[in-house]
């Protein structure tokens, strides 16, 4: 049988509806990990160009940060960043347990718990982050 | 247990087709016959379907692909309406469809009791054994596809060679010349037997490998079944020390245990309920212990 039909990659991506808990945990962990890296670099870029050492004038730093905090998008992005970080940390702890071989049969429940906890913490943080912006 | 009931007899047409198949020179004539037969097949099909009118039925949507027949080279889905009986499995339904509608419908099966591992299929978006899956547990219509991430040879039959190669790569056999204390046999404690119990149950169905996202992207990854096979021997106290070291070396390599990203897909689909991720994780720790010896 020399011929055979390769269904290719596209088909794989179409399968997301069938993903189970462990798979979603992996997808979210990858995503949040890379978002955090992205934030880290942006963070370094913004701050290192706003500090006195870059320009000499101490008011640049204050001005930059106040300018950013005035933008509603930035307030919402901060809530998003918290959500991403909290999920990554909680699921990261879950993964450490998985690596130790502890509670593997509850891996789906611990993933759902990470999600619920993340949601709760994020909702609780909203008043703080959006105070004065709306 | 599945209870496939033999109904209806093979038509003469079908017999003629089978004889023709072994003679390539007859191909032309066969094709011609086939076209003529298509009409009568369609009529038969309608008859079979209309006789099911007042029965409880299920609809199968079956992936079809045949690279060797003109006009069937494009993958497509065929619908088969089959009568439903209590206790009917996906495999039973497929067999009914094959026996009553289309004798060319191709799929592997043998034991019909979840032990030979030949009928792992992608049923309603999940890898399952056809013979172990009750139709009553599935949503209708039932969508049946060949295992993802393996090349399709025909209809529901995939090429399993790569899977078998990976299984062989971990040298899945017992090897120790040492017989302890001058005994004639290798003895194992009850506790050790209990420890490896689940890992011995693999039936080589390939469902786990097919469900694994990593194995799909990185073809060289040993995959859950092969690693579980290695676990079965590495954790067996009767295995010789030299062989265990050799096995761990295979597992520690780039495409061994470290490829596993703990997505748990394999554990989820394994029809024999083997805790695959558990075993892979234990071997990861074993590999670390093996290499980080500070004493
Ligand atoms: C307490 C905080 C954190 C914990 C507990 C944690 C935990 C983990 C763990 C366990 C993994 C490995 C996942 C696996 O086994 O596949 C991981 C991956 C990763 N983490 Fe974190 N992490 C934390 C903070 C961060 C931060 C602050 C960043 C970014 C600056 C980050 C970026 C990443 C990235 C990029 C990956 C790799 C994702 C991938 O491609 O698989 N993590 N984290
Ligand atoms: S480990 Fe389970 S899913 Fe994988 S081949 Fe063996 S029986 Fe099939
Ligand atoms: S037919 Fe043997 S496992 Fe299903």
CSV table of C-alpha atoms and ligand atoms in Angstrom, one decimal:
chain,number,residue,atom,x,y,z
A,1,UNK,CA,0.0,0.0,0.0
A,2,UNK,CA,2.1,2.9,-1.2
A,3,UNK,CA,-0.6,5.5,-1.3
A,4,UNK,CA,-2.2,6.9,1.8
A,5,UNK,CA,-4.1,10.0,2.8
A,6,UNK,CA,-2.5,12.4,5.2
A,7,UNK,CA,-5.2,14.5,6.8
A,8,UNK,CA,-2.8,17.2,7.7
A,9,UNK,CA,-2.5,19.9,10.4
A,10,UNK,CA,-5.6,21.9,9.7
A,11,UNK,CA,-7.7,19.0,10.9
A,12,UNK,CA,-5.8,19.0,14.2
A,13,UNK,CA,-6.6,22.6,14.9
A,14,UNK,CA,-10.3,21.9,14.2
A,15,UNK,CA,-10.3,19.5,17.1
A,16,UNK,CA,-10.2,22.0,19.9
A,17,UNK,CA,-13.9,21.3,20.7
A,18,UNK,CA,-12.9,17.9,21.8
A,19,UNK,CA,-10.1,18.9,24.1
A,20,UNK,CA,-10.4,17.8,27.7
A,21,UNK,CA,-9.3,19.5,30.9
A,22,UNK,CA,-5.6,18.5,30.8
A,23,UNK,CA,-5.3,19.7,27.2
A,24,UNK,CA,-6.9,23.1,28.0
A,25,UNK,CA,-4.6,23.5,31.0
A,26,UNK,CA,-1.6,23.0,28.7
A,27,UNK,CA,-2.9,25.4,26.1
A,28,UNK,CA,-3.6,28.1,28.7
A,29,UNK,CA,-0.4,27.6,30.5
A,30,UNK,CA,1.6,28.0,27.3
A,31,UNK,CA,-0.4,31.0,26.4
A,32,UNK,CA,-0.1,32.7,29.8
A,33,UNK,CA,3.6,31.9,30.0
A,34,UNK,CA,4.3,33.6,26.8
A,35,UNK,CA,2.1,36.6,27.6
A,36,UNK,CA,4.0,37.1,30.8
A,37,UNK,CA,7.3,37.0,28.9
A,38,UNK,CA,5.9,39.5,26.4
A,39,UNK,CA,4.7,41.7,29.3
A,40,UNK,CA,8.1,41.4,31.0
A,41,UNK,CA,9.9,42.8,27.9
A,42,UNK,CA,7.4,45.6,27.4
A,43,UNK,CA,7.7,46.4,31.0
A,44,UNK,CA,11.5,46.6,30.8
A,45,UNK,CA,11.4,48.6,27.6
A,46,UNK,CA,8.9,51.2,29.0
A,47,UNK,CA,10.6,51.7,32.3
A,48,UNK,CA,14.2,51.7,31.1
A,49,UNK,CA,13.4,54.5,28.7
A,50,UNK,CA,11.4,56.5,31.3
A,51,UNK,CA,13.9,56.5,34.2
A,52,UNK,CA,16.1,59.5,34.8
A,53,UNK,CA,19.2,57.6,33.7
A,54,UNK,CA,17.7,57.6,30.1
A,55,UNK,CA,16.7,61.2,29.9
A,56,UNK,CA,18.0,63.0,33.0
A,57,UNK,CA,14.7,64.6,34.0
A,58,UNK,CA,13.0,62.8,37.0
A,59,UNK,CA,9.6,64.0,35.9
A,60,UNK,CA,9.6,61.9,32.7
A,61,UNK,CA,9.0,58.8,34.8
A,62,UNK,CA,6.1,60.3,36.7
A,63,UNK,CA,4.6,61.7,33.5
A,64,UNK,CA,4.9,58.4,31.7
A,65,UNK,CA,3.2,56.4,34.4
A,66,UNK,CA,0.5,58.9,35.0
A,67,UNK,CA,-0.2,59.1,31.3
A,68,UNK,CA,-0.5,55.4,31.1
A,69,UNK,CA,-2.8,55.1,34.1
A,70,UNK,CA,-5.1,57.7,32.7
A,71,UNK,CA,-5.9,55.4,29.7
A,72,UNK,CA,-8.9,53.1,30.3
A,73,UNK,CA,-7.4,50.4,28.1
A,74,UNK,CA,-4.4,50.3,30.3
A,75,UNK,CA,-6.6,49.7,33.4
A,76,UNK,CA,-8.3,46.9,31.6
A,77,UNK,CA,-5.0,45.4,30.4
A,78,UNK,CA,-3.8,45.4,34.0
A,79,UNK,CA,-6.8,43.3,35.0
A,80,UNK,CA,-5.9,41.0,32.1
A,81,UNK,CA,-2.3,40.8,33.2
A,82,UNK,CA,-3.4,39.9,36.7
A,83,UNK,CA,-5.7,37.2,35.4
A,84,UNK,CA,-2.9,35.7,33.2
A,85,UNK,CA,-0.4,35.8,36.0
A,86,UNK,CA,-2.7,34.3,38.6
A,87,UNK,CA,-3.8,31.5,36.4
A,88,UNK,CA,-0.1,30.8,35.4
A,89,UNK,CA,0.9,30.6,39.1
A,90,UNK,CA,-2.0,28.5,40.2
A,91,UNK,CA,-1.7,26.1,37.3
A,92,UNK,CA,2.0,26.2,37.7
A,93,UNK,CA,1.6,24.9,41.2
A,94,UNK,CA,-0.8,22.2,39.9
A,95,UNK,CA,1.9,21.2,37.4
A,96,UNK,CA,4.5,20.9,40.1
A,97,UNK,CA,2.2,18.5,41.9
A,98,UNK,CA,1.8,16.6,38.6
A,99,UNK,CA,5.6,16.4,38.3
A,100,UNK,CA,5.8,15.0,41.8
A,101,UNK,CA,3.1,12.4,40.9
A,102,UNK,CA,0.8,13.7,43.6
A,103,UNK,CA,-3.0,13.6,43.0
A,104,UNK,CA,-2.8,12.8,39.2
A,105,UNK,CA,-6.4,11.4,39.3
A,106,UNK,CA,-7.6,14.8,40.4
A,107,UNK,CA,-5.7,16.7,37.7
A,108,UNK,CA,-8.9,17.9,36.0
A,109,UNK,CA,-10.5,19.1,39.2
A,110,UNK,CA,-7.3,21.0,40.1
A,111,UNK,CA,-7.4,22.7,36.7
A,112,UNK,CA,-11.0,23.7,37.2
A,113,UNK,CA,-10.1,24.9,40.7
A,114,UNK,CA,-7.3,27.1,39.2
A,115,UNK,CA,-9.8,28.6,36.8
A,116,UNK,CA,-12.4,29.3,39.5
A,117,UNK,CA,-9.8,30.8,41.9
A,118,UNK,CA,-8.4,32.9,39.1
A,119,UNK,CA,-11.8,34.2,38.3
A,120,UNK,CA,-12.6,35.0,41.9
A,121,UNK,CA,-9.3,36.9,42.5
A,122,UNK,CA,-9.7,38.8,39.3
A,123,UNK,CA,-13.2,39.9,40.1
A,124,UNK,CA,-12.1,41.0,43.5
A,125,UNK,CA,-9.3,43.1,42.0
A,126,UNK,CA,-11.5,45.0,39.6
A,127,UNK,CA,-12.5,47.8,42.1
A,128,UNK,CA,-8.8,48.4,42.9
A,129,UNK,CA,-7.6,48.5,39.3
A,130,UNK,CA,-10.4,50.5,37.8
A,131,UNK,CA,-10.8,53.0,40.7
A,132,UNK,CA,-10.9,56.5,39.4
A,133,UNK,CA,-10.8,55.4,35.8
A,134,UNK,CA,-14.6,55.0,35.3
B,1,UNK,CA,-19.9,-8.8,24.6
B,2,UNK,CA,-21.1,-7.8,21.2
B,3,UNK,CA,-23.7,-9.9,19.5
B,4,UNK,CA,-23.4,-9.5,15.8
B,5,UNK,CA,-26.3,-11.3,14.2
B,6,UNK,CA,-25.7,-12.7,10.7
B,7,UNK,CA,-28.5,-11.5,8.5
B,8,UNK,CA,-29.1,-11.7,4.8
B,9,UNK,CA,-27.0,-13.5,2.3
B,10,UNK,CA,-24.2,-12.3,0.1
B,11,UNK,CA,-25.4,-11.3,-3.3
B,12,UNK,CA,-23.9,-12.9,-6.4
B,13,UNK,CA,-22.6,-9.5,-7.4
B,14,UNK,CA,-20.5,-9.4,-4.3
B,15,UNK,CA,-19.1,-12.8,-4.9
B,16,UNK,CA,-18.2,-12.0,-8.4
B,17,UNK,CA,-16.4,-8.9,-7.1
B,18,UNK,CA,-14.4,-10.9,-4.7
B,19,UNK,CA,-13.2,-13.3,-7.4
B,20,UNK,CA,-12.4,-10.5,-9.7
B,21,UNK,CA,-10.3,-8.8,-7.2
B,22,UNK,CA,-7.5,-11.3,-7.3
B,23,UNK,CA,-7.1,-10.9,-11.0
B,24,UNK,CA,-5.8,-7.5,-11.9
B,25,UNK,CA,-6.4,-8.0,-15.6
B,26,UNK,CA,-10.1,-8.1,-14.8
B,27,UNK,CA,-10.0,-4.6,-13.3
B,28,UNK,CA,-11.5,-3.0,-16.4
B,29,UNK,CA,-14.4,-5.4,-16.6
B,30,UNK,CA,-14.9,-5.1,-12.9
B,31,UNK,CA,-15.1,-1.3,-13.0
B,32,UNK,CA,-17.8,-1.6,-15.7
B,33,UNK,CA,-19.8,-4.1,-13.7
B,34,UNK,CA,-19.4,-1.9,-10.7
B,35,UNK,CA,-21.0,1.0,-12.5
B,36,UNK,CA,-23.9,-1.1,-13.6
B,37,UNK,CA,-24.3,-2.4,-10.2
B,38,UNK,CA,-24.3,1.0,-8.6
B,39,UNK,CA,-27.9,1.4,-9.6
B,40,UNK,CA,-29.1,-1.8,-8.2
B,41,UNK,CA,-27.1,-1.2,-5.0
B,42,UNK,CA,-28.8,2.1,-4.6
B,43,UNK,CA,-32.2,0.4,-4.9
B,44,UNK,CA,-31.1,-2.3,-2.4
B,45,UNK,CA,-30.0,0.4,0.0
B,46,UNK,CA,-33.3,2.2,-0.2
B,47,UNK,CA,-35.1,-1.0,0.4
B,48,UNK,CA,-33.0,-1.8,3.4
B,49,UNK,CA,-33.5,1.7,4.8
B,50,UNK,CA,-37.2,1.8,4.2
B,51,UNK,CA,-37.6,-1.6,5.9
B,52,UNK,CA,-36.2,0.1,9.0
B,53,UNK,CA,-38.9,2.7,9.0
B,54,UNK,CA,-40.6,1.7,12.2
B,55,UNK,CA,-37.5,0.4,14.0
B,56,UNK,CA,-35.3,2.2,16.5
B,57,UNK,CA,-32.3,3.2,14.4
B,58,UNK,CA,-28.9,5.0,14.7
B,59,UNK,CA,-27.2,6.9,12.0
B,60,UNK,CA,-23.5,6.4,11.4
B,61,UNK,CA,-21.4,9.0,9.5
B,62,UNK,CA,-18.4,7.0,8.4
B,63,UNK,CA,-15.2,8.4,6.9
B,64,UNK,CA,-14.5,6.9,3.5
B,65,UNK,CA,-11.4,7.0,1.4
B,66,UNK,CA,-10.0,4.6,-1.1
B,67,UNK,CA,-6.9,5.6,-3.0
B,68,UNK,CA,-7.2,2.6,-5.3
B,69,UNK,CA,-10.6,3.3,-6.8
B,70,UNK,CA,-11.3,6.1,-9.2
B,71,UNK,CA,-14.0,8.3,-7.8
B,72,UNK,CA,-13.3,7.3,-4.2
B,73,UNK,CA,-10.0,9.0,-3.9
B,74,UNK,CA,-11.5,12.1,-2.3
B,75,UNK,CA,-12.2,11.6,1.4
B,76,UNK,CA,-15.9,11.9,2.2
B,77,UNK,CA,-18.5,10.8,4.8
B,78,UNK,CA,-21.1,8.1,4.1
B,79,UNK,CA,-24.2,7.8,6.1
B,80,UNK,CA,-25.5,4.4,7.2
B,81,UNK,CA,-28.8,4.0,9.0
B,82,UNK,CA,-28.6,0.8,11.1
B,83,UNK,CA,-31.2,-0.8,13.4
B,84,UNK,CA,-30.5,-0.3,17.1
B,85,UNK,CA,-30.5,-3.2,19.5
B,86,UNK,CA,-29.9,-3.1,23.2
B,87,UNK,CA,-26.2,-3.7,23.9
B,88,UNK,CA,-25.1,-2.7,20.4
B,89,UNK,CA,-21.6,-1.5,20.1
B,90,UNK,CA,-20.0,0.9,17.5
B,91,UNK,CA,-18.3,-2.2,16.0
B,92,UNK,CA,-21.6,-4.1,15.7
B,93,UNK,CA,-23.1,-1.1,13.9
B,94,UNK,CA,-20.2,-0.9,11.5
B,95,UNK,CA,-20.4,-4.6,10.8
B,96,UNK,CA,-24.2,-4.3,10.1
B,97,UNK,CA,-23.5,-1.4,7.8
B,98,UNK,CA,-20.8,-3.4,6.0
B,99,UNK,CA,-22.9,-6.5,5.7
B,100,UNK,CA,-26.1,-4.8,4.5
B,101,UNK,CA,-25.1,-1.7,2.6
B,102,UNK,CA,-21.5,-1.7,1.4
B,103,UNK,CA,-19.2,-4.7,1.6
B,104,UNK,CA,-16.3,-2.5,0.7
B,105,UNK,CA,-16.5,-0.6,4.0
B,106,UNK,CA,-13.1,-1.4,5.5
B,107,UNK,CA,-12.1,-1.5,9.2
B,108,UNK,CA,-10.1,-3.8,11.4
B,109,UNK,CA,-11.6,-5.9,14.1
B,110,UNK,CA,-11.0,-9.3,15.6
B,111,UNK,CA,-11.8,-10.2,19.2
B,112,UNK,CA,-14.8,-8.0,19.7
B,113,UNK,CA,-14.0,-8.0,23.4
B,114,UNK,CA,-11.5,-5.2,23.9
B,115,UNK,CA,-8.4,-7.5,23.9
B,116,UNK,CA,-6.9,-7.6,20.5
B,117,UNK,CA,-6.6,-3.8,20.1
B,118,UNK,CA,-7.4,-3.7,16.4
B,119,UNK,CA,-10.5,-1.5,16.3
B,120,UNK,CA,-9.4,1.8,17.9
B,121,UNK,CA,-11.4,4.4,16.1
B,122,UNK,CA,-12.1,8.1,16.3
B,123,UNK,CA,-15.8,8.1,17.4
B,124,UNK,CA,-17.6,11.4,18.1
B,125,UNK,CA,-14.4,13.2,18.5
B,126,UNK,CA,-12.6,10.8,20.8
B,127,UNK,CA,-10.3,7.8,20.4
B,128,UNK,CA,-12.3,4.7,21.5
B,129,UNK,CA,-12.4,1.0,20.9
B,130,UNK,CA,-15.3,0.2,18.6
B,131,UNK,CA,-16.1,-3.0,20.4
B,132,UNK,CA,-16.0,-1.4,23.9
B,133,UNK,CA,-18.2,1.6,23.0
B,134,UNK,CA,-22.0,1.3,23.5
B,135,UNK,CA,-24.1,3.1,20.9
B,136,UNK,CA,-26.4,4.1,23.8
B,137,UNK,CA,-23.5,6.1,25.3
B,138,UNK,CA,-23.1,8.2,22.1
B,139,UNK,CA,-25.0,11.1,20.6
B,140,UNK,CA,-26.7,10.4,17.4
B,141,UNK,CA,-25.6,10.6,14.6
B,142,UNK,CA,-22.4,8.8,15.4
B,143,UNK,CA,-19.4,10.1,13.6
B,144,UNK,CA,-16.7,7.5,12.9
B,145,UNK,CA,-13.3,8.4,11.6
B,146,UNK,CA,-9.9,6.6,11.4
B,147,UNK,CA,-7.4,7.4,14.2
B,148,UNK,CA,-6.1,11.0,13.8
B,149,UNK,CA,-2.3,11.5,13.3
B,150,UNK,CA,-1.9,8.2,11.5
B,151,UNK,CA,-2.0,7.9,7.8
B,152,UNK,CA,-5.2,6.5,6.4
B,153,UNK,CA,-4.7,3.5,4.2
B,154,UNK,CA,-8.4,2.9,3.4
B,155,UNK,CA,-11.6,4.0,5.0
B,156,UNK,CA,-11.1,3.4,8.8
B,157,UNK,CA,-7.8,1.6,8.4
B,158,UNK,CA,-4.7,3.5,9.4
B,159,UNK,CA,-1.0,2.6,9.0
B,160,UNK,CA,0.1,1.4,12.4
B,161,UNK,CA,3.8,0.8,11.5
B,162,UNK,CA,5.2,3.9,13.1
B,163,UNK,CA,3.4,3.0,16.4
B,164,UNK,CA,4.8,-0.6,16.3
B,165,UNK,CA,8.3,0.8,15.6
B,166,UNK,CA,8.0,3.0,18.6
B,167,UNK,CA,6.9,0.1,20.7
B,168,UNK,CA,9.9,-1.9,19.5
B,169,UNK,CA,12.3,1.0,20.2
B,170,UNK,CA,12.0,0.5,23.9
B,171,UNK,CA,13.1,-3.2,23.6
B,172,UNK,CA,9.9,-4.5,25.2
B,173,UNK,CA,11.2,-7.8,26.5
B,174,UNK,CA,12.4,-9.3,29.7
B,175,UNK,CA,16.1,-9.9,29.9
B,176,UNK,CA,18.1,-11.1,32.9
B,177,UNK,CA,20.4,-14.1,33.0
B,178,UNK,CA,20.7,-13.9,36.7
B,179,UNK,CA,18.6,-16.4,38.5
B,180,UNK,CA,18.6,-15.4,42.2
B,181,UNK,CA,19.6,-17.8,44.9
B,182,UNK,CA,20.0,-20.7,42.6
B,183,UNK,CA,16.3,-20.9,41.8
B,184,UNK,CA,15.0,-22.1,38.5
B,185,UNK,CA,12.5,-19.3,38.1
B,186,UNK,CA,12.4,-15.5,38.4
B,187,UNK,CA,10.3,-14.6,41.4
B,188,UNK,CA,8.3,-11.5,41.9
B,189,UNK,CA,6.7,-10.2,45.1
B,190,UNK,CA,3.0,-9.6,45.2
B,191,UNK,CA,3.6,-5.9,45.8
B,192,UNK,CA,5.7,-5.6,42.7
B,193,UNK,CA,3.2,-7.4,40.6
B,194,UNK,CA,0.6,-5.1,41.9
B,195,UNK,CA,2.7,-2.1,41.0
B,196,UNK,CA,3.1,-3.0,37.4
B,197,UNK,CA,-0.4,-4.5,37.1
B,198,UNK,CA,-2.0,-1.7,35.1
B,199,UNK,CA,1.0,-1.2,32.8
B,200,UNK,CA,0.8,-4.8,31.7
B,201,UNK,CA,-2.7,-4.4,30.3
B,202,UNK,CA,-1.8,-2.5,27.1
B,203,UNK,CA,-3.4,-4.1,24.0
B,204,UNK,CA,-1.4,-2.0,21.5
B,205,UNK,CA,-4.4,-0.3,20.1
B,206,UNK,CA,-2.7,3.0,19.5
B,207,UNK,CA,-5.5,5.2,20.8
B,208,UNK,CA,-3.1,7.0,23.2
B,209,UNK,CA,-0.5,7.8,20.6
B,210,UNK,CA,-3.3,9.1,18.3
B,211,UNK,CA,-4.6,11.4,21.0
B,212,UNK,CA,-1.2,12.8,21.9
B,213,UNK,CA,-0.6,16.4,20.7
B,214,UNK,CA,3.1,16.0,21.1
B,215,UNK,CA,3.4,12.7,19.2
B,216,UNK,CA,1.4,14.4,16.4
B,217,UNK,CA,3.8,17.3,16.1
B,218,UNK,CA,7.1,15.5,16.8
B,219,UNK,CA,6.9,12.2,15.1
B,220,UNK,CA,10.0,10.8,16.9
B,221,UNK,CA,8.5,11.0,20.3
B,222,UNK,CA,8.3,7.5,21.8
B,223,UNK,CA,4.7,8.1,22.8
B,224,UNK,CA,2.7,7.0,25.8
B,225,UNK,CA,2.3,3.3,24.9
B,226,UNK,CA,6.0,2.7,24.3
B,227,UNK,CA,6.9,4.5,27.5
B,228,UNK,CA,4.3,2.6,29.4
B,229,UNK,CA,5.8,-0.6,27.9
B,230,UNK,CA,9.3,0.5,29.2
B,231,UNK,CA,7.7,1.2,32.6
B,232,UNK,CA,6.3,-2.3,32.7
B,233,UNK,CA,9.8,-3.7,32.5
B,234,UNK,CA,11.9,-1.0,34.2
B,235,UNK,CA,9.7,-1.2,37.3
B,236,UNK,CA,9.6,-5.0,37.3
B,237,UNK,CA,12.0,-6.2,40.1
B,238,UNK,CA,13.0,-9.2,38.0
B,239,UNK,CA,14.6,-7.0,35.4
B,240,UNK,CA,18.4,-7.1,35.4
B,241,UNK,CA,20.3,-3.9,36.4
B,242,UNK,CA,22.2,-3.6,33.1
B,243,UNK,CA,19.0,-3.9,31.1
B,244,UNK,CA,17.3,-1.3,33.3
B,245,UNK,CA,20.1,1.1,32.7
B,246,UNK,CA,19.9,0.6,29.0
B,247,UNK,CA,16.1,1.1,29.1
B,248,UNK,CA,16.5,4.3,31.1
B,249,UNK,CA,19.0,5.6,28.6
B,250,UNK,CA,16.5,5.2,25.8
B,251,UNK,CA,13.8,6.9,27.9
B,252,UNK,CA,16.1,9.8,28.8
B,253,UNK,CA,16.8,10.7,25.3
B,254,UNK,CA,15.5,13.8,23.5
B,255,UNK,CA,12.5,12.0,22.3
B,256,UNK,CA,11.8,10.0,25.4
B,257,UNK,CA,9.9,10.9,28.6
B,258,UNK,CA,10.8,14.6,28.5
B,259,UNK,CA,8.6,15.2,25.5
B,260,UNK,CA,5.6,14.6,27.6
B,261,UNK,CA,3.8,17.8,28.5
B,262,UNK,CA,1.3,16.2,30.9
B,263,UNK,CA,-1.7,17.0,28.7
B,264,UNK,CA,-3.4,13.8,30.0
B,265,UNK,CA,-5.0,13.0,26.7
B,266,UNK,CA,-3.6,9.5,26.6
B,267,UNK,CA,-4.7,8.7,30.1
B,268,UNK,CA,-8.1,10.0,29.1
B,269,UNK,CA,-8.6,7.8,26.1
B,270,UNK,CA,-6.8,4.5,27.0
B,271,UNK,CA,-9.5,1.8,26.8
B,272,UNK,CA,-7.7,-0.3,29.4
B,273,UNK,CA,-7.6,2.6,31.9
B,274,UNK,CA,-3.8,2.6,32.2
B,275,UNK,CA,-2.6,5.6,34.1
B,276,UNK,CA,-0.2,6.5,31.4
B,277,UNK,CA,0.7,10.1,32.5
B,278,UNK,CA,1.3,8.7,36.0
B,279,UNK,CA,3.8,6.2,34.6
B,280,UNK,CA,5.5,8.7,32.4
B,281,UNK,CA,5.9,11.1,35.3
B,282,UNK,CA,7.4,8.4,37.5
B,283,UNK,CA,9.9,7.5,34.8
B,284,UNK,CA,10.8,11.2,34.6
B,285,UNK,CA,11.6,11.2,38.3
B,286,UNK,CA,13.5,7.9,37.9
B,287,UNK,CA,15.6,9.5,35.1
B,288,UNK,CA,16.4,12.5,37.3
B,289,UNK,CA,17.4,10.2,40.2
B,290,UNK,CA,19.5,8.2,37.9
B,291,UNK,CA,21.5,11.2,36.7
B,292,UNK,CA,21.6,13.3,39.8
B,293,UNK,CA,23.7,11.1,42.0
B,294,UNK,CA,25.8,13.4,44.3
B,295,UNK,CA,26.7,10.6,46.7
C,1,LIG,C1,5.0,31.8,40.9
C,1,LIG,C2,5.1,32.0,39.6
C,1,LIG,C3,5.2,30.9,38.5
C,1,LIG,C4,5.0,29.6,38.6
C,1,LIG,C5,4.6,28.7,39.8
C,1,LIG,C6,5.3,29.0,37.2
C,1,LIG,C7,5.3,27.7,36.9
C,1,LIG,C8,5.6,27.2,35.7
C,1,LIG,C9,5.7,25.8,35.3
C,1,LIG,C10,5.6,24.7,36.3
C,1,LIG,C11,6.0,25.7,34.0
C,1,LIG,C12,6.3,24.5,33.2
C,1,LIG,C13,5.1,24.0,32.5
C,1,LIG,C14,5.3,22.6,31.9
C,1,LIG,O1,5.6,21.7,32.7
C,1,LIG,O2,5.1,22.4,30.8
C,1,LIG,C15,6.1,27.1,33.5
C,1,LIG,C16,6.3,27.4,32.2
C,1,LIG,C17,6.5,28.7,31.7
C,1,LIG,N1,6.5,29.8,32.5
C,1,LIG,FE1,6.0,30.0,34.4
C,1,LIG,N2,5.7,30.1,36.4
C,1,LIG,C18,5.6,31.2,37.2
C,1,LIG,C19,5.9,32.5,36.7
C,1,LIG,C20,6.2,32.8,35.4
C,1,LIG,C21,6.5,34.2,35.0
C,1,LIG,C22,6.6,35.4,35.9
C,1,LIG,C23,6.8,34.1,33.6
C,1,LIG,C24,7.2,35.2,32.6
C,1,LIG,C25,7.9,36.2,32.9
C,1,LIG,C26,6.6,32.7,33.2
C,1,LIG,C27,6.8,32.3,32.0
C,1,LIG,C28,6.7,30.9,31.6
C,1,LIG,C29,6.9,30.4,30.3
C,1,LIG,C30,7.2,31.3,29.0
C,1,LIG,C31,6.8,29.0,30.4
C,1,LIG,C32,6.9,28.1,29.2
C,1,LIG,C33,5.6,27.9,28.5
C,1,LIG,C34,5.8,26.8,27.5
C,1,LIG,O3,6.2,27.2,26.4
C,1,LIG,O4,5.5,25.6,27.7
C,1,LIG,N3,6.3,32.0,34.4
C,1,LIG,N4,5.8,28.0,34.5
C,2,LIG,S1,-1.6,2.3,26.5
C,2,LIG,FE1,-3.9,2.1,26.3
C,2,LIG,S2,-4.4,3.4,24.6
C,2,LIG,FE2,-2.2,3.1,24.5
C,2,LIG,S3,-1.9,1.4,23.0
C,2,LIG,FE3,-2.0,0.5,25.1
C,2,LIG,S4,-4.2,0.0,25.5
C,2,LIG,FE4,-4.1,1.4,23.7
C,3,LIG,S1,-12.1,-6.0,18.1
C,3,LIG,FE1,-10.5,-6.6,19.4
C,3,LIG,S2,-10.2,-4.8,20.6
C,3,LIG,FE2,-12.1,-4.4,19.6
